[in-house]
mmCIF file of C-alpha atoms and ligand atoms in Angstrom:
data_model
loop_
_atom_site.group_PDB
_atom_site.id
_atom_site.type_symbol
_atom_site.label_atom_id
_atom_site.label_comp_id
_atom_site.label_asym_id
_atom_site.label_seq_id
_atom_site.Cartn_x
_atom_site.Cartn_y
_atom_site.Cartn_z
ATOM 1 C CA UNK P 861 0.034 -0.066 -0.035
ATOM 2 C CA UNK P 862 2.632 2.506 1.153
ATOM 3 C CA UNK P 863 4.461 2.356 -2.298
ATOM 4 C CA UNK P 864 1.290 2.919 -4.387
ATOM 5 C CA UNK P 865 1.128 6.324 -6.074
ATOM 6 C CA UNK P 866 -0.611 9.561 -5.072
ATOM 7 C CA UNK P 867 -3.337 10.408 -7.667
ATOM 8 C CA UNK P 868 -3.739 14.136 -8.313
ATOM 9 C CA UNK P 869 -6.388 15.639 -10.723
ATOM 10 C CA UNK P 870 -7.420 19.117 -11.918
ATOM 11 C CA UNK P 871 -9.237 20.474 -14.931
ATOM 12 C CA UNK P 872 -5.904 21.256 -16.542
ATOM 13 C CA UNK P 873 -2.537 22.623 -15.659
ATOM 14 C CA UNK P 874 -3.494 24.031 -12.211
ATOM 15 C CA UNK P 875 -2.957 20.903 -10.181
ATOM 16 C CA UNK P 876 0.718 21.028 -11.232
ATOM 17 C CA UNK P 877 1.177 23.716 -8.619
ATOM 18 C CA UNK P 878 0.446 20.907 -6.078
ATOM 19 C CA UNK P 879 2.534 18.456 -7.977
ATOM 20 C CA UNK P 880 5.569 20.801 -8.089
ATOM 21 C CA UNK P 881 5.377 21.106 -4.183
ATOM 22 C CA UNK P 882 4.707 17.310 -3.713
ATOM 23 C CA UNK P 883 7.843 16.554 -5.730
ATOM 24 C CA UNK P 884 9.816 18.892 -3.305
ATOM 25 C CA UNK P 885 8.396 17.579 -0.069
ATOM 26 C CA UNK P 886 7.804 13.940 -0.984
ATOM 27 C CA UNK P 887 10.515 13.196 -3.620
ATOM 28 C CA UNK P 888 10.214 9.505 -3.328
ATOM 29 C CA UNK P 889 6.522 9.234 -3.944
ATOM 30 C CA UNK P 890 5.024 8.025 -7.241
ATOM 31 C CA UNK P 891 2.506 10.428 -8.627
ATOM 32 C CA UNK P 892 -0.256 9.972 -11.231
ATOM 33 C CA UNK P 893 -1.564 13.274 -12.571
ATOM 34 C CA UNK P 894 -4.673 13.789 -14.613
ATOM 35 C CA UNK P 895 -5.383 17.172 -16.272
ATOM 36 C CA UNK P 896 -8.834 17.321 -17.842
ATOM 37 C CA UNK P 897 -7.513 19.597 -20.671
ATOM 38 C CA UNK P 898 -10.301 18.569 -23.047
ATOM 39 C CA UNK P 899 -12.944 19.999 -20.751
ATOM 40 C CA UNK P 900 -11.253 22.888 -19.010
ATOM 41 C CA UNK P 901 -12.448 25.258 -17.527
ATOM 42 C CA UNK P 902 -14.591 23.709 -14.795
ATOM 43 C CA UNK P 903 -15.084 26.866 -12.915
ATOM 44 C CA UNK P 904 -17.809 28.307 -15.221
ATOM 45 C CA UNK P 905 -19.886 25.064 -15.340
ATOM 46 C CA UNK P 906 -22.893 23.920 -13.407
ATOM 47 C CA UNK P 907 -22.681 21.932 -10.146
ATOM 48 C CA UNK P 908 -23.973 18.812 -11.846
ATOM 49 C CA UNK P 909 -21.429 18.894 -14.652
ATOM 50 C CA UNK P 910 -18.498 19.616 -12.056
ATOM 51 C CA UNK P 911 -19.599 16.662 -9.901
ATOM 52 C CA UNK P 912 -19.842 14.371 -12.882
ATOM 53 C CA UNK P 913 -16.369 15.358 -14.191
ATOM 54 C CA UNK P 914 -14.795 14.961 -10.749
ATOM 55 C CA UNK P 915 -16.206 11.597 -10.335
ATOM 56 C CA UNK P 916 -14.817 10.461 -13.707
ATOM 57 C CA UNK P 917 -11.426 11.952 -12.857
ATOM 58 C CA UNK P 918 -11.324 9.960 -9.586
ATOM 59 C CA UNK P 919 -12.418 6.770 -11.238
ATOM 60 C CA UNK P 920 -9.585 7.170 -13.800
ATOM 61 C CA UNK P 921 -7.059 7.627 -11.015
ATOM 62 C CA UNK P 922 -8.433 4.621 -9.087
ATOM 63 C CA UNK P 923 -7.643 2.493 -12.065
ATOM 64 C CA UNK P 924 -4.023 3.375 -11.421
ATOM 65 C CA UNK P 925 -4.285 1.784 -7.952
ATOM 66 C CA UNK P 926 -3.504 4.984 -6.102
ATOM 67 C CA UNK P 927 -3.322 5.107 -2.263
ATOM 68 C CA UNK P 928 -4.802 8.602 -2.102
ATOM 69 C CA UNK P 929 -6.527 11.039 -4.368
ATOM 70 C CA UNK P 930 -6.105 14.761 -4.286
ATOM 71 C CA UNK P 931 -8.595 17.014 -6.051
ATOM 72 C CA UNK P 932 -6.032 19.759 -6.759
ATOM 73 C CA UNK P 933 -8.709 21.990 -7.900
ATOM 74 C CA UNK P 934 -10.521 24.751 -5.867
ATOM 75 C CA UNK P 935 -13.600 24.355 -8.044
ATOM 76 C CA UNK P 936 -14.084 20.626 -7.461
ATOM 77 C CA UNK P 937 -13.200 20.931 -3.771
ATOM 78 C CA UNK P 938 -15.918 23.632 -3.352
ATOM 79 C CA UNK P 939 -18.695 22.199 -5.471
ATOM 80 C CA UNK P 940 -18.098 18.446 -5.310
ATOM 81 C CA UNK P 941 -17.409 18.528 -1.628
ATOM 82 C CA UNK P 942 -18.886 14.983 -0.985
ATOM 83 C CA UNK P 943 -16.580 13.317 -3.487
ATOM 84 C CA UNK P 944 -14.206 11.872 -0.800
ATOM 85 C CA UNK P 945 -17.110 9.950 0.844
ATOM 86 C CA UNK P 946 -17.566 7.694 -2.195
ATOM 87 C CA UNK P 947 -13.955 6.849 -2.582
ATOM 88 C CA UNK P 948 -12.237 3.687 -1.288
ATOM 89 C CA UNK P 949 -9.015 5.664 -0.597
ATOM 90 C CA UNK P 950 -7.889 8.620 1.326
ATOM 91 C CA UNK P 951 -9.001 12.057 -0.178
ATOM 92 C CA UNK P 952 -8.048 15.604 0.060
ATOM 93 C CA UNK P 953 -9.276 18.743 -1.590
ATOM 94 C CA UNK P 954 -7.574 22.102 -1.300
ATOM 95 C CA UNK P 955 -9.936 24.019 0.910
ATOM 96 C CA UNK P 956 -8.984 22.899 4.527
ATOM 97 C CA UNK P 957 -5.257 23.406 4.196
ATOM 98 C CA UNK P 958 -5.619 26.773 2.376
ATOM 99 C CA UNK P 959 -8.264 28.147 4.753
ATOM 100 C CA UNK P 960 -6.155 27.125 7.709
ATOM 101 C CA UNK P 961 -2.982 28.755 6.390
ATOM 102 C CA UNK P 962 -4.935 31.918 5.571
ATOM 103 C CA UNK P 963 -6.548 32.113 9.080
ATOM 104 C CA UNK P 964 -3.049 31.696 10.673
ATOM 105 C CA UNK P 965 -1.418 34.249 8.409
ATOM 106 C CA UNK P 966 -3.647 37.246 8.650
ATOM 107 C CA UNK P 967 -2.606 39.994 11.116
ATOM 108 C CA UNK P 968 -5.281 42.509 10.251
ATOM 109 C CA UNK P 969 -8.122 39.981 10.099
ATOM 110 C CA UNK P 970 -9.009 41.138 6.684
ATOM 111 C CA UNK P 971 -8.431 38.675 3.831
ATOM 112 C CA UNK P 972 -9.524 38.094 0.194
ATOM 113 C CA UNK P 973 -10.130 34.945 -1.785
ATOM 114 C CA UNK P 974 -9.613 34.844 -5.487
ATOM 115 C CA UNK P 975 -11.342 31.921 -7.212
ATOM 116 C CA UNK P 976 -13.321 30.675 -10.195
ATOM 117 C CA UNK P 977 -16.937 31.671 -10.444
ATOM 118 C CA UNK P 978 -18.124 28.362 -9.136
ATOM 119 C CA UNK P 979 -15.806 28.555 -6.126
ATOM 120 C CA UNK P 980 -16.726 32.054 -5.223
ATOM 121 C CA UNK P 981 -20.443 31.434 -5.720
ATOM 122 C CA UNK P 982 -20.182 28.552 -3.306
ATOM 123 C CA UNK P 983 -18.598 30.798 -0.598
ATOM 124 C CA UNK P 984 -16.685 27.702 0.324
ATOM 125 C CA UNK P 985 -13.490 29.447 1.459
ATOM 126 C CA UNK P 986 -15.337 32.253 3.270
ATOM 127 C CA UNK P 987 -17.499 29.751 5.189
ATOM 128 C CA UNK P 988 -14.488 27.697 6.191
ATOM 129 C CA UNK P 989 -12.343 30.618 7.277
ATOM 130 C CA UNK P 990 -15.148 31.940 9.329
ATOM 131 C CA UNK P 991 -15.714 28.535 10.873
ATOM 132 C CA UNK P 992 -12.062 28.691 12.016
ATOM 133 C CA UNK P 993 -12.276 32.389 13.101
ATOM 134 C CA UNK P 994 -15.603 34.192 12.758
ATOM 135 C CA UNK P 995 -13.999 37.538 13.297
ATOM 136 C CA UNK P 996 -11.976 37.430 9.909
ATOM 137 C CA UNK P 997 -13.506 39.568 7.248
ATOM 138 C CA UNK P 998 -13.405 37.809 3.980
ATOM 139 C CA UNK P 999 -13.697 39.545 0.557
ATOM 140 C CA UNK P 1000 -14.398 37.380 -2.408
ATOM 141 C CA UNK P 1001 -13.423 37.934 -6.018
ATOM 142 C CA UNK P 1002 -14.026 35.636 -9.007
ATOM 143 C CA UNK P 1003 -11.410 35.825 -11.729
ATOM 144 C CA UNK P 1004 -12.874 33.910 -14.730
ATOM 145 C CA UNK P 1005 -10.203 35.114 -17.174
ATOM 146 C CA UNK P 1006 -7.291 33.812 -15.159
ATOM 147 C CA UNK P 1007 -7.760 30.086 -16.158
ATOM 148 C CA UNK P 1008 -7.940 30.647 -19.909
ATOM 149 C CA UNK P 1009 -4.837 32.925 -19.522
ATOM 150 C CA UNK P 1010 -2.831 30.121 -17.857
ATOM 151 C CA UNK P 1011 -4.027 27.403 -20.130
ATOM 152 C CA UNK P 1012 -2.908 29.426 -23.097
ATOM 153 C CA UNK P 1013 0.544 30.180 -21.676
ATOM 154 C CA UNK P 1014 -0.126 33.830 -20.658
ATOM 155 C CA UNK P 1015 1.719 33.989 -17.371
ATOM 156 C CA UNK P 1016 4.496 36.529 -17.794
ATOM 157 C CA UNK P 1017 3.976 39.439 -15.366
ATOM 158 C CA UNK P 1018 5.338 41.891 -17.880
ATOM 159 C CA UNK P 1019 2.903 40.887 -20.596
ATOM 160 C CA UNK P 1020 0.493 43.817 -20.973
ATOM 161 C CA UNK P 1021 -2.593 41.542 -21.342
ATOM 162 C CA UNK P 1022 -1.680 39.617 -18.129
ATOM 163 C CA UNK P 1023 -1.152 42.801 -16.211
ATOM 164 C CA UNK P 1024 -4.351 44.393 -17.261
ATOM 165 C CA UNK P 1025 -6.448 41.362 -16.434
ATOM 166 C CA UNK P 1026 -4.711 40.903 -13.075
ATOM 167 C CA UNK P 1027 -5.195 44.499 -12.273
ATOM 168 C CA UNK P 1028 -8.946 44.367 -13.097
ATOM 169 C CA UNK P 1029 -9.510 41.732 -10.489
ATOM 170 C CA UNK P 1030 -7.074 42.574 -7.701
ATOM 171 C CA UNK P 1031 -6.302 46.336 -7.732
ATOM 172 C CA UNK P 1032 -9.137 46.877 -5.308
ATOM 173 C CA UNK P 1033 -7.300 45.049 -2.572
ATOM 174 C CA UNK P 1034 -4.054 47.157 -3.011
ATOM 175 C CA UNK P 1035 -3.540 49.652 -0.142
ATOM 176 C CA UNK P 1036 -6.532 48.256 1.734
ATOM 177 C CA UNK P 1037 -6.741 46.434 5.043
ATOM 178 C CA UNK P 1038 -6.443 43.065 3.205
ATOM 179 C CA UNK P 1039 -3.109 41.603 4.292
ATOM 180 C CA UNK P 1040 -3.587 38.024 3.024
ATOM 181 C CA UNK P 1041 -4.956 36.861 -0.346
ATOM 182 C CA UNK P 1042 -5.838 33.230 -1.158
ATOM 183 C CA UNK P 1043 -5.080 31.998 -4.620
ATOM 184 C CA UNK P 1044 -8.082 29.821 -4.324
ATOM 185 C CA UNK P 1045 -7.792 28.141 -7.688
ATOM 186 C CA UNK P 1046 -4.730 25.978 -8.346
ATOM 187 C CA UNK P 1047 -4.126 27.640 -11.692
ATOM 188 C CA UNK P 1048 -3.484 31.033 -10.072
ATOM 189 C CA UNK P 1049 -0.005 30.412 -8.604
ATOM 190 C CA UNK P 1050 1.172 30.442 -12.215
ATOM 191 C CA UNK P 1051 0.186 34.045 -12.153
ATOM 192 C CA UNK P 1052 1.702 34.654 -8.703
ATOM 193 C CA UNK P 1053 4.353 37.084 -9.886
ATOM 194 C CA UNK P 1054 1.727 39.208 -11.713
ATOM 195 C CA UNK P 1055 -0.705 39.065 -8.798
ATOM 196 C CA UNK P 1056 2.096 39.788 -6.254
ATOM 197 C CA UNK P 1057 3.250 42.798 -8.232
ATOM 198 C CA UNK P 1058 -0.230 44.123 -8.534
ATOM 199 C CA UNK P 1059 -0.942 43.880 -4.816
ATOM 200 C CA UNK P 1060 2.429 45.063 -3.605
ATOM 201 C CA UNK P 1061 4.713 43.323 -1.080
ATOM 202 C CA UNK P 1062 2.719 43.988 2.036
ATOM 203 C CA UNK P 1063 0.089 41.429 0.920
ATOM 204 C CA UNK P 1064 0.901 37.727 1.559
ATOM 205 C CA UNK P 1065 -0.342 35.264 -1.052
ATOM 206 C CA UNK P 1066 -1.549 31.843 0.003
ATOM 207 C CA UNK P 1067 -0.935 29.165 -2.732
ATOM 208 C CA UNK P 1068 -3.690 26.473 -2.571
ATOM 209 C CA UNK P 1069 -1.493 23.986 -4.449
ATOM 210 C CA UNK P 1070 1.389 24.435 -2.166
ATOM 211 C CA UNK P 1071 -0.638 24.227 1.067
ATOM 212 C CA UNK P 1072 -2.361 21.171 -0.190
ATOM 213 C CA UNK P 1073 0.917 19.348 -0.937
ATOM 214 C CA UNK P 1074 2.254 20.127 2.681
ATOM 215 C CA UNK P 1075 -1.073 18.943 4.061
ATOM 216 C CA UNK P 1076 -0.801 15.687 2.036
ATOM 217 C CA UNK P 1077 2.593 15.004 3.548
ATOM 218 C CA UNK P 1078 1.148 15.458 6.978
ATOM 219 C CA UNK P 1079 -1.847 13.181 6.243
ATOM 220 C CA UNK P 1080 0.398 10.362 4.920
ATOM 221 C CA UNK P 1081 2.661 10.557 7.837
ATOM 222 C CA UNK P 1082 -0.214 10.386 10.284
ATOM 223 C CA UNK P 1083 -1.739 7.452 8.433
ATOM 224 C CA UNK P 1084 1.716 5.744 8.154
ATOM 225 C CA UNK P 1085 1.296 5.675 4.407
ATOM 226 C CA UNK P 1086 4.572 7.335 3.340
ATOM 227 C CA UNK P 1087 6.487 5.391 0.618
ATOM 228 C CA UNK P 1088 9.490 3.316 1.575
ATOM 229 C CA UNK P 1089 11.086 3.946 -1.770
ATOM 230 C CA UNK P 1090 14.554 5.245 -1.677
ATOM 231 C CA UNK P 1091 14.868 6.256 -5.306
ATOM 232 C CA UNK P 1092 13.164 9.230 -6.934
ATOM 233 C CA UNK P 1093 9.430 8.633 -7.447
ATOM 234 C CA UNK P 1094 7.952 8.085 -11.014
ATOM 235 C CA UNK P 1095 5.518 10.608 -12.184
ATOM 236 C CA UNK P 1096 2.948 9.866 -14.904
ATOM 237 C CA UNK P 1097 0.943 12.514 -16.539
ATOM 238 C CA UNK P 1098 -2.397 11.966 -18.382
ATOM 239 C CA UNK P 1099 -4.601 14.539 -20.234
ATOM 240 C CA UNK P 1100 -7.882 14.404 -22.074
ATOM 241 C CA UNK P 1101 -6.823 16.459 -25.164
ATOM 242 C CA UNK P 1102 -3.739 16.861 -27.271
ATOM 243 C CA UNK P 1103 -0.718 16.750 -24.860
ATOM 244 C CA UNK P 1104 1.384 19.284 -26.758
ATOM 245 C CA UNK P 1105 0.187 22.495 -25.086
ATOM 246 C CA UNK P 1106 0.154 20.835 -21.669
ATOM 247 C CA UNK P 1107 3.682 19.492 -22.108
ATOM 248 C CA UNK P 1108 5.241 22.839 -23.065
ATOM 249 C CA UNK P 1109 3.552 24.840 -20.271
ATOM 250 C CA UNK P 1110 4.096 22.107 -17.705
ATOM 251 C CA UNK P 1111 7.776 21.743 -18.699
ATOM 252 C CA UNK P 1112 8.338 25.470 -18.074
ATOM 253 C CA UNK P 1113 6.486 25.318 -14.807
ATOM 254 C CA UNK P 1114 7.982 22.168 -13.478
ATOM 255 C CA UNK P 1115 11.435 23.074 -14.683
ATOM 256 C CA UNK P 1116 11.866 19.708 -16.506
ATOM 257 C CA UNK P 1117 11.674 18.468 -20.044
ATOM 258 C CA UNK P 1118 8.022 17.216 -20.419
ATOM 259 C CA UNK P 1119 8.217 16.459 -24.155
ATOM 260 C CA UNK P 1120 6.248 13.203 -24.948
ATOM 261 C CA UNK P 1121 5.685 12.763 -21.190
ATOM 262 C CA UNK P 1122 1.897 13.227 -21.210
ATOM 263 C CA UNK P 1123 -0.462 10.555 -22.526
ATOM 264 C CA UNK P 1124 -3.901 11.339 -23.905
ATOM 265 C CA UNK P 1125 -6.874 9.307 -22.552
ATOM 266 C CA UNK P 1126 -10.586 9.259 -23.149
ATOM 267 C CA UNK P 1127 -12.118 10.444 -19.804
ATOM 268 C CA UNK P 1128 -15.621 9.839 -21.103
ATOM 269 C CA UNK P 1129 -15.042 6.186 -20.740
ATOM 270 C CA UNK P 1130 -14.845 6.466 -16.936
HETATM 271 N N1 DGL E 753 -7.635 24.753 -11.161
HETATM 272 C C1 DGL E 753 -9.056 24.666 -10.878
HETATM 273 C C2 DGL E 753 -9.445 25.353 -9.568
HETATM 274 O O1 DGL E 753 -8.601 25.281 -8.736
HETATM 275 C C3 DGL E 753 -10.004 24.745 -11.972
HETATM 276 C C4 DGL E 753 -10.078 25.982 -12.716
HETATM 277 C C5 DGL E 753 -11.154 25.794 -13.916
HETATM 278 O O2 DGL E 753 -11.072 24.777 -14.557
HETATM 279 O O3 DGL E 753 -11.927 26.664 -14.027
HETATM 280 O O4 DGL E 753 -10.521 25.910 -9.371
#
């Protein structure tokens, strides 16, 4: 059991922000990643569709005999919040670790959450933060243009399109009481430099992919499920559309050659 892989899924590239951190903190673990690039974005879809997609993604990962599944997706974690209950393996979304990190980080008690439309409409982060500390004031902002930007490789903070889209969503929080901002969609850390520059250095950014990876390490330790492997873990990548775009952006982000590393699968079969 311990040497089985960790399964991670997202609608596309976003979950790689969790994978990058998992590779850092759990280098000996095997990882199976599924990015639903054929059906991205999830964040503008209905609840029923998101629940259906998430169940298919999890079934695909279960076929790879994983020991744990991570929905490295703020949208799935917010909308398909019961997914874990139907799974035969340990499950984590991104909400709990991210909300906890935010509640701990804020000094002013005023925070903001950036997320997809589905995530923001669910108020999932706000509710969870306030269940940890009801005195924290939580602003919410949906940023529907961020995922298409990232999926199309627009992440450079000096790109005029990136800057103007980022400004449009976050400038309201600059020079305000907000001292902590949650990047509540796992795609957003790919825009971290641009978001950080737009907000200024007094605002702390909480990366949901990173917090989830750190939380996963803790969970696996507690459950005595860490791999015994001494060599570097094997990572497999699957996508539901042509791998080319995924491989080039993933390669840049993970800092490794991803050419011919992703395999296309038919997710509708699951
Ligand atoms: N990366 C995902 C999230 O964390 C999904 C974004 C999308 O597909 O809209 O919400």
